[in-house]
């Protein structure tokens, strides 16, 4: 079954990260609003490249999403 992706529309004359508001970039990766560890259905909620800088995206994935997914109560669900 193919899932339909919902994209957040990012329209701005100057790219700025939604989190740190920096325009330094790079802006190459997608930001998954729901961690992929929760399954393929999480791929429906994606911020396309240009919305979040790669530095914030990597930090959130490692420090926030990783810690959240590793919690015992989250793993039970």
mmCIF file of N, CA and C in Angstrom:
data_model
loop_
_atom_site.group_PDB
_atom_site.id
_atom_site.type_symbol
_atom_site.label_atom_id
_atom_site.label_comp_id
_atom_site.label_asym_id
_atom_site.label_seq_id
_atom_site.Cartn_x
_atom_site.Cartn_y
_atom_site.Cartn_z
ATOM 1 N N UNK A 1 0.836 -1.170 0.000
ATOM 2 C CA UNK A 1 0.000 0.000 0.000
ATOM 3 C C UNK A 1 0.892 1.248 0.000
ATOM 4 N N UNK A 2 0.666 2.115 -0.920
ATOM 5 C CA UNK A 2 1.461 3.331 -1.024
ATOM 6 C C UNK A 2 0.862 4.402 -0.111
ATOM 7 N N UNK A 3 1.733 5.015 0.719
ATOM 8 C CA UNK A 3 1.245 6.060 1.620
ATOM 9 C C UNK A 3 1.376 7.412 0.954
ATOM 10 N N UNK A 4 0.424 8.258 1.233
ATOM 11 C CA UNK A 4 0.440 9.606 0.696
ATOM 12 C C UNK A 4 1.173 10.521 1.667
ATOM 13 N N UNK A 5 2.143 11.273 1.165
ATOM 14 C CA UNK A 5 2.916 12.182 2.005
ATOM 15 C C UNK A 5 2.214 13.522 2.113
ATOM 16 N N UNK A 6 2.214 14.058 3.308
ATOM 17 C CA UNK A 6 1.725 15.414 3.516
ATOM 18 C C UNK A 6 2.941 16.307 3.665
ATOM 19 N N UNK A 7 3.039 17.308 2.829
ATOM 20 C CA UNK A 7 4.199 18.185 2.877
ATOM 21 C C UNK A 7 3.823 19.522 3.486
ATOM 22 N N UNK A 8 4.751 20.056 4.236
ATOM 23 C CA UNK A 8 4.592 21.384 4.790
ATOM 24 C C UNK A 8 5.105 22.361 3.745
ATOM 25 N N UNK A 9 4.290 23.337 3.402
ATOM 26 C CA UNK A 9 4.682 24.296 2.381
ATOM 27 C C UNK A 9 5.612 25.330 2.981
ATOM 28 N N UNK A 10 6.799 25.444 2.435
ATOM 29 C CA UNK A 10 7.790 26.407 2.903
ATOM 30 C C UNK A 10 8.030 27.390 1.769
ATOM 31 N N UNK A 11 7.554 28.603 1.951
ATOM 32 C CA UNK A 11 7.733 29.619 0.925
ATOM 33 C C UNK A 11 8.289 30.873 1.585
ATOM 34 N N UNK A 12 9.514 31.178 1.275
ATOM 35 C CA UNK A 12 10.150 32.367 1.838
ATOM 36 C C UNK A 12 11.223 32.832 0.871
ATOM 37 N N UNK A 13 11.426 34.141 0.756
ATOM 38 C CA UNK A 13 12.456 34.627 -0.159
ATOM 39 C C UNK A 13 13.860 34.201 0.264
ATOM 40 N N UNK A 14 14.091 34.089 1.555
ATOM 41 C CA UNK A 14 15.372 33.629 2.082
ATOM 42 C C UNK A 14 15.094 32.401 2.921
ATOM 43 N N UNK A 15 15.827 31.330 2.655
ATOM 44 C CA UNK A 15 15.630 30.116 3.460
ATOM 45 C C UNK A 15 16.119 30.346 4.872
ATOM 46 N N UNK A 16 15.295 29.985 5.811
ATOM 47 C CA UNK A 16 15.684 30.010 7.218
ATOM 48 C C UNK A 16 15.178 28.730 7.859
ATOM 49 N N UNK A 17 15.970 28.221 8.763
ATOM 50 C CA UNK A 17 15.604 27.012 9.487
ATOM 51 C C UNK A 17 14.405 27.306 10.385
ATOM 52 N N UNK A 18 13.440 26.397 10.403
ATOM 53 C CA UNK A 18 12.263 26.566 11.254
ATOM 54 C C UNK A 18 12.611 26.524 12.739
ATOM 55 N N UNK A 19 13.723 25.893 13.086
ATOM 56 C CA UNK A 19 14.091 25.737 14.491
ATOM 57 C C UNK A 19 15.064 26.810 14.969
ATOM 58 N N UNK A 20 16.190 26.978 14.279
ATOM 59 C CA UNK A 20 17.223 27.920 14.760
ATOM 60 C C UNK A 20 17.162 29.270 14.059
ATOM 61 N N UNK A 21 16.335 29.389 13.029
ATOM 62 C CA UNK A 21 16.144 30.620 12.257
ATOM 63 C C UNK A 21 17.405 31.087 11.537
ATOM 64 N N UNK A 22 18.371 30.214 11.366
ATOM 65 C CA UNK A 22 19.603 30.535 10.659
ATOM 66 C C UNK A 22 19.395 30.348 9.160
ATOM 67 N N UNK A 23 20.044 31.182 8.375
ATOM 68 C CA UNK A 23 19.987 31.047 6.926
ATOM 69 C C UNK A 23 21.286 30.456 6.379
ATOM 70 N N UNK A 24 22.162 29.980 7.275
ATOM 71 C CA UNK A 24 23.481 29.485 6.866
ATOM 72 C C UNK A 24 23.421 28.174 6.097
ATOM 73 N N UNK A 25 22.492 27.286 6.437
ATOM 74 C CA UNK A 25 22.351 26.029 5.728
ATOM 75 C C UNK A 25 23.472 25.061 6.060
ATOM 76 N N UNK A 26 23.640 24.011 5.308
ATOM 77 C CA UNK A 26 22.900 23.610 4.122
ATOM 78 C C UNK A 26 21.505 23.089 4.460
ATOM 79 N N UNK A 27 20.648 23.056 3.457
ATOM 80 C CA UNK A 27 19.255 22.630 3.601
ATOM 81 C C UNK A 27 18.983 21.472 2.643
ATOM 82 N N UNK A 28 19.638 20.353 2.840
ATOM 83 C CA UNK A 28 19.541 19.255 1.879
ATOM 84 C C UNK A 28 18.651 18.101 2.333
ATOM 85 N N UNK A 29 18.445 17.939 3.629
ATOM 86 C CA UNK A 29 17.700 16.780 4.115
ATOM 87 C C UNK A 29 16.248 17.077 4.430
ATOM 88 N N UNK A 30 15.450 16.020 4.456
ATOM 89 C CA UNK A 30 14.053 16.109 4.876
ATOM 90 C C UNK A 30 13.982 15.969 6.386
ATOM 91 N N UNK A 31 13.042 16.640 7.004
ATOM 92 C CA UNK A 31 12.802 16.508 8.441
ATOM 93 C C UNK A 31 11.536 15.692 8.633
ATOM 94 N N UNK A 32 11.651 14.588 9.336
ATOM 95 C CA UNK A 32 10.487 13.760 9.644
ATOM 96 C C UNK A 32 9.885 14.248 10.957
ATOM 97 N N UNK A 33 8.693 14.799 10.888
ATOM 98 C CA UNK A 33 8.031 15.313 12.083
ATOM 99 C C UNK A 33 7.738 14.186 13.066
ATOM 100 N N UNK A 34 7.469 13.007 12.546
ATOM 101 C CA UNK A 34 7.279 11.809 13.363
ATOM 102 C C UNK A 34 8.465 10.892 13.053
ATOM 103 N N UNK A 35 9.217 10.445 14.067
ATOM 104 C CA UNK A 35 10.397 9.615 13.803
ATOM 105 C C UNK A 35 10.068 8.374 12.975
ATOM 106 N N UNK A 36 10.953 8.024 12.067
ATOM 107 C CA UNK A 36 10.766 6.842 11.221
ATOM 108 C C UNK A 36 10.712 5.551 12.030
ATOM 109 N N UNK A 37 11.256 5.563 13.214
ATOM 110 C CA UNK A 37 11.248 4.361 14.051
ATOM 111 C C UNK A 37 9.817 3.924 14.398
ATOM 112 N N UNK A 38 8.861 4.816 14.232
ATOM 113 C CA UNK A 38 7.470 4.481 14.517
ATOM 114 C C UNK A 38 6.778 3.819 13.339
ATOM 115 N N UNK A 39 7.513 3.544 12.272
ATOM 116 C CA UNK A 39 6.948 2.805 11.151
ATOM 117 C C UNK A 39 6.860 3.629 9.879
ATOM 118 N N UNK A 40 6.447 2.954 8.804
ATOM 119 C CA UNK A 40 6.393 3.601 7.498
ATOM 120 C C UNK A 40 5.306 4.658 7.414
ATOM 121 N N UNK A 41 4.313 4.580 8.257
ATOM 122 C CA UNK A 41 3.247 5.583 8.250
ATOM 123 C C UNK A 41 3.790 6.960 8.632
ATOM 124 N N UNK A 42 4.926 6.994 9.323
ATOM 125 C CA UNK A 42 5.547 8.259 9.724
ATOM 126 C C UNK A 42 6.051 9.043 8.523
ATOM 127 N N UNK A 43 6.264 8.376 7.401
ATOM 128 C CA UNK A 43 6.740 9.054 6.190
ATOM 129 C C UNK A 43 5.694 9.994 5.596
ATOM 130 N N UNK A 44 4.492 9.978 6.123
ATOM 131 C CA UNK A 44 3.456 10.884 5.623
ATOM 132 C C UNK A 44 3.655 12.310 6.120
ATOM 133 N N UNK A 45 4.426 12.487 7.181
ATOM 134 C CA UNK A 45 4.593 13.803 7.798
ATOM 135 C C UNK A 45 6.041 14.254 7.660
ATOM 136 N N UNK A 46 6.333 14.909 6.551
ATOM 137 C CA UNK A 46 7.702 15.275 6.206
ATOM 138 C C UNK A 46 7.774 16.762 5.879
ATOM 139 N N UNK A 47 8.793 17.427 6.412
ATOM 140 C CA UNK A 47 9.099 18.798 6.014
ATOM 141 C C UNK A 47 10.152 18.677 4.921
ATOM 142 N N UNK A 48 9.866 19.148 3.713
ATOM 143 C CA UNK A 48 10.796 18.947 2.598
ATOM 144 C C UNK A 48 12.096 19.716 2.787
ATOM 145 N N UNK A 49 13.121 19.360 2.002
ATOM 146 C CA UNK A 49 14.385 20.099 2.089
ATOM 147 C C UNK A 49 14.143 21.596 1.899
ATOM 148 N N UNK A 50 14.815 22.381 2.723
ATOM 149 C CA UNK A 50 14.644 23.828 2.669
ATOM 150 C C UNK A 50 13.938 24.374 3.893
ATOM 151 N N UNK A 51 13.315 23.509 4.673
ATOM 152 C CA UNK A 51 12.585 23.955 5.851
ATOM 153 C C UNK A 51 13.403 23.901 7.126
ATOM 154 N N UNK A 52 14.298 22.933 7.215
ATOM 155 C CA UNK A 52 15.119 22.742 8.412
ATOM 156 C C UNK A 52 16.568 22.545 7.965
ATOM 157 N N UNK A 53 17.496 23.241 8.617
ATOM 158 C CA UNK A 53 18.905 23.090 8.243
ATOM 159 C C UNK A 53 19.393 21.696 8.649
ATOM 160 N N UNK A 54 20.394 21.223 7.952
ATOM 161 C CA UNK A 54 20.910 19.879 8.207
ATOM 162 C C UNK A 54 21.466 19.731 9.620
ATOM 163 N N UNK A 55 22.055 20.777 10.161
ATOM 164 C CA UNK A 55 22.619 20.718 11.515
ATOM 165 C C UNK A 55 21.504 20.455 12.542
ATOM 166 N N UNK A 56 20.399 21.185 12.463
ATOM 167 C CA UNK A 56 19.284 20.968 13.398
ATOM 168 C C UNK A 56 18.633 19.608 13.166
ATOM 169 N N UNK A 57 18.489 19.221 11.910
ATOM 170 C CA UNK A 57 17.873 17.945 11.584
ATOM 171 C C UNK A 57 18.669 16.788 12.179
ATOM 172 N N UNK A 58 19.988 16.828 12.043
ATOM 173 C CA UNK A 58 20.833 15.764 12.598
ATOM 174 C C UNK A 58 20.809 15.769 14.122
ATOM 175 N N UNK A 59 20.856 16.952 14.723
ATOM 176 C CA UNK A 59 20.845 17.039 16.179
ATOM 177 C C UNK A 59 19.517 16.520 16.745
ATOM 178 N N UNK A 60 18.420 16.935 16.138
ATOM 179 C CA UNK A 60 17.113 16.471 16.618
ATOM 180 C C UNK A 60 16.981 14.954 16.480
ATOM 181 N N UNK A 61 17.463 14.411 15.370
ATOM 182 C CA UNK A 61 17.391 12.966 15.168
ATOM 183 C C UNK A 61 18.197 12.197 16.191
ATOM 184 N N UNK A 62 19.376 12.692 16.510
ATOM 185 C CA UNK A 62 20.256 11.971 17.433
ATOM 186 C C UNK A 62 19.873 12.199 18.894
ATOM 187 N N UNK A 63 19.633 13.435 19.269
ATOM 188 C CA UNK A 63 19.427 13.769 20.686
ATOM 189 C C UNK A 63 17.977 13.682 21.148
ATOM 190 N N UNK A 64 17.058 14.110 20.333
ATOM 191 C CA UNK A 64 15.656 14.157 20.757
ATOM 192 C C UNK A 64 14.920 12.887 20.328
ATOM 193 N N UNK A 65 14.866 12.628 19.022
ATOM 194 C CA UNK A 65 14.136 11.458 18.533
ATOM 195 C C UNK A 65 14.737 10.166 19.062
ATOM 196 N N UNK A 66 16.070 10.072 19.045
ATOM 197 C CA UNK A 66 16.731 8.854 19.523
ATOM 198 C C UNK A 66 16.434 8.557 20.983
ATOM 199 N N UNK A 67 16.490 9.571 21.821
ATOM 200 C CA UNK A 67 16.195 9.390 23.248
ATOM 201 C C UNK A 67 14.733 9.044 23.473
ATOM 202 N N UNK A 68 13.850 9.673 22.719
ATOM 203 C CA UNK A 68 12.418 9.413 22.872
ATOM 204 C C UNK A 68 12.070 7.986 22.464
ATOM 205 N N UNK A 69 12.591 7.552 21.325
ATOM 206 C CA UNK A 69 12.289 6.208 20.819
ATOM 207 C C UNK A 69 12.883 5.136 21.729
ATOM 208 N N UNK A 70 13.986 5.436 22.404
ATOM 209 C CA UNK A 70 14.644 4.459 23.273
ATOM 210 C C UNK A 70 13.957 4.299 24.626
ATOM 211 N N UNK A 71 12.998 5.151 24.943
ATOM 212 C CA UNK A 71 12.310 5.031 26.236
ATOM 213 C C UNK A 71 11.560 3.701 26.313
ATOM 214 N N UNK A 72 11.559 3.104 27.489
ATOM 215 C CA UNK A 72 10.918 1.812 27.685
ATOM 216 C C UNK A 72 9.432 1.864 27.394
ATOM 217 N N UNK A 73 8.731 2.884 27.891
ATOM 218 C CA UNK A 73 7.290 2.959 27.681
ATOM 219 C C UNK A 73 6.924 3.189 26.213
ATOM 220 N N UNK A 74 7.761 3.874 25.477
ATOM 221 C CA UNK A 74 7.512 4.078 24.055
ATOM 222 C C UNK A 74 7.770 2.789 23.303
ATOM 223 N N UNK A 75 8.767 2.029 23.693
ATOM 224 C CA UNK A 75 9.066 0.764 23.035
ATOM 225 C C UNK A 75 7.957 -0.261 23.242
ATOM 226 N N UNK A 76 7.256 -0.162 24.361
ATOM 227 C CA UNK A 76 6.159 -1.088 24.607
ATOM 228 C C UNK A 76 5.002 -0.886 23.637
ATOM 229 N N UNK A 77 4.830 0.342 23.195
ATOM 230 C CA UNK A 77 3.727 0.609 22.260
ATOM 231 C C UNK A 77 4.183 0.295 20.890
#
